[in-house]
Amino acid sequence: MINSQKRETILAWSLLTLVSIMYFFANLQKVVVPGSVFNELQLLLNCDAATVTGLGAGFMYAYSINQLSVGILADRYSGTRVIAAGGAIFCIGSLLSAFTSSAELLMVCRILTGFGASAVYLSMLKLIFRTAGDSFALVLGVIMLIGYSGSVVSGAPFVKLVNAFGYSRCMLITGVVTMICYLLFLLNAYFAKTPPVDKEVKLNISTFKSVLSRRHNLHLYMTTGVSFGIFYSMQMTFGKKYMEDYTGISSAMAGVIMSITMIISSCNAFLLALLSRLAGNRRLIFMRFCGFGALTGSLMLLSAVLFKITAWQLSAAAWILFSFAGNCATIQVAMQKETNPANQVGTSLSIGNCFSYMIIAIVGSLTGKLLELYPPQIVDGIRIYGRNSYLTVFILLTLLGCVAAVNSLFLKETYGKNIEVK
């Protein structure tokens, strides 16, 4: 017979495994609409770029805003309870996203999906804190690798599935599998020991003010939030579309490039944690690479369009650079833990997440409008956007890249230790 302690350990790791799979589907949902099905949605809904990118922005606005409350709710009620509540909304939104009778209905579904998905990441961190102990960074790196694989699958594999079976059927199957995973999570949670409600944790505006009063936190948010925001906004909205429209490659090939960049990004979270440890727990060099990598990638794409370089290899190289620089989450989390009081780390993480995904939502919304500034060419019902449209988009991204690079210069080294910052 399994003793009580061993049983609880098995249940705790089972919960963490199931949350990892839910995190996989949360990342898939972030990217797949509209990043992987831009043209398909334009045909199904008969709409312009602003409407299609707005679907991604709706998801991200709901996801980002809810981050501010999820962190505190997870601290008070535990990650298990928050995922149990948010997961239900996530499943409902995922299932309903298969239906495309109107753009308005799909927008509501995407907002529900984003709101529910927002419960997963920060709650998952609470479960890792409780289950992994001193191996937190390593376990986080592995789980992020699993989670970001969802973004990988949303590229070439999902594009092939949509081409074979259609958008609605693929999204419905995705929703059903997500629901099964969620129900298994509830079953394990029923038998597992859940931490008691911490009534001392309350929604306190003064905690937010304290976190935001530290300039170092602001520089960190501007560095990692903007660099991640640039990369992910391209990945989830117009990246694949740009590769098809401007470089002239096929939808399948563009999907492969998007998948490759997400594979790199997924591995990068674990790789940076390992490199940081090997470098004596240095954080600063990786943060500056994050900021200046985002700027360099933006300049490469701007140059490609400005100088009419349609060779897909240059744009792919810029995307690969973004995939390395855009996901420094493990280093970001470590630095936030090391530069904030222990009782404010959760709030700091929630603000940082909110800012990152708000950047994605805003950039996603703006790019749709910028693409429509110049009339597209319509071929077989599909809108093909030209050089001038993409030029305006990459000017915006380059300006944001400058913000990330400059702010990275004001960050301080921690060497893996808690330090006081202003």
CSV table of C-alpha atoms in Angstrom, one decimal, residues 68 72 202-218 221 339-341 343-352 421-422:
chain,number,residue,atom,x,y,z
A,68,LEU,CA,-3.3,41.3,-12.3
A,72,ILE,CA,-3.2,37.4,-6.0
A,202,LYS,CA,-5.9,40.5,-0.1
A,203,LEU,CA,-6.1,42.6,-3.2
A,204,ASN,CA,-4.0,45.5,-2.0
A,205,ILE,CA,-3.5,48.5,-4.3
A,206,SER,CA,-0.5,49.6,-2.1
A,207,THR,CA,1.4,46.5,-3.1
A,208,PHE,CA,1.0,47.3,-6.8
A,209,LYS,CA,2.2,50.9,-6.1
A,210,SER,CA,5.2,49.6,-4.2
A,211,VAL,CA,6.2,47.3,-7.0
A,212,LEU,CA,5.8,50.0,-9.7
A,213,SER,CA,7.7,52.6,-7.6
A,214,ARG,CA,10.9,50.6,-8.2
A,215,ARG,CA,12.5,52.0,-11.4
A,216,HIS,CA,14.4,48.7,-11.8
A,217,ASN,CA,11.1,46.8,-12.2
A,218,LEU,CA,10.0,49.3,-14.8
A,221,TYR,CA,9.2,45.2,-17.7
A,339,THR,CA,15.1,42.3,-6.9
A,340,ASN,CA,11.7,42.3,-5.1
A,341,PRO,CA,10.7,41.5,-1.5
A,343,ASN,CA,5.9,39.1,-0.3
A,344,GLN,CA,5.8,41.1,-3.5
A,345,VAL,CA,7.2,38.7,-6.1
A,346,GLY,CA,3.8,37.4,-7.1
A,347,THR,CA,2.5,40.9,-7.7
A,348,SER,CA,5.7,41.8,-9.6
A,349,LEU,CA,5.2,38.7,-11.8
A,350,SER,CA,1.6,39.5,-12.4
A,351,ILE,CA,2.3,43.1,-13.5
A,352,GLY,CA,5.2,41.9,-15.7
A,421,VAL,CA,17.2,48.1,-6.0
A,422,LYS,CA,15.4,51.4,-6.4
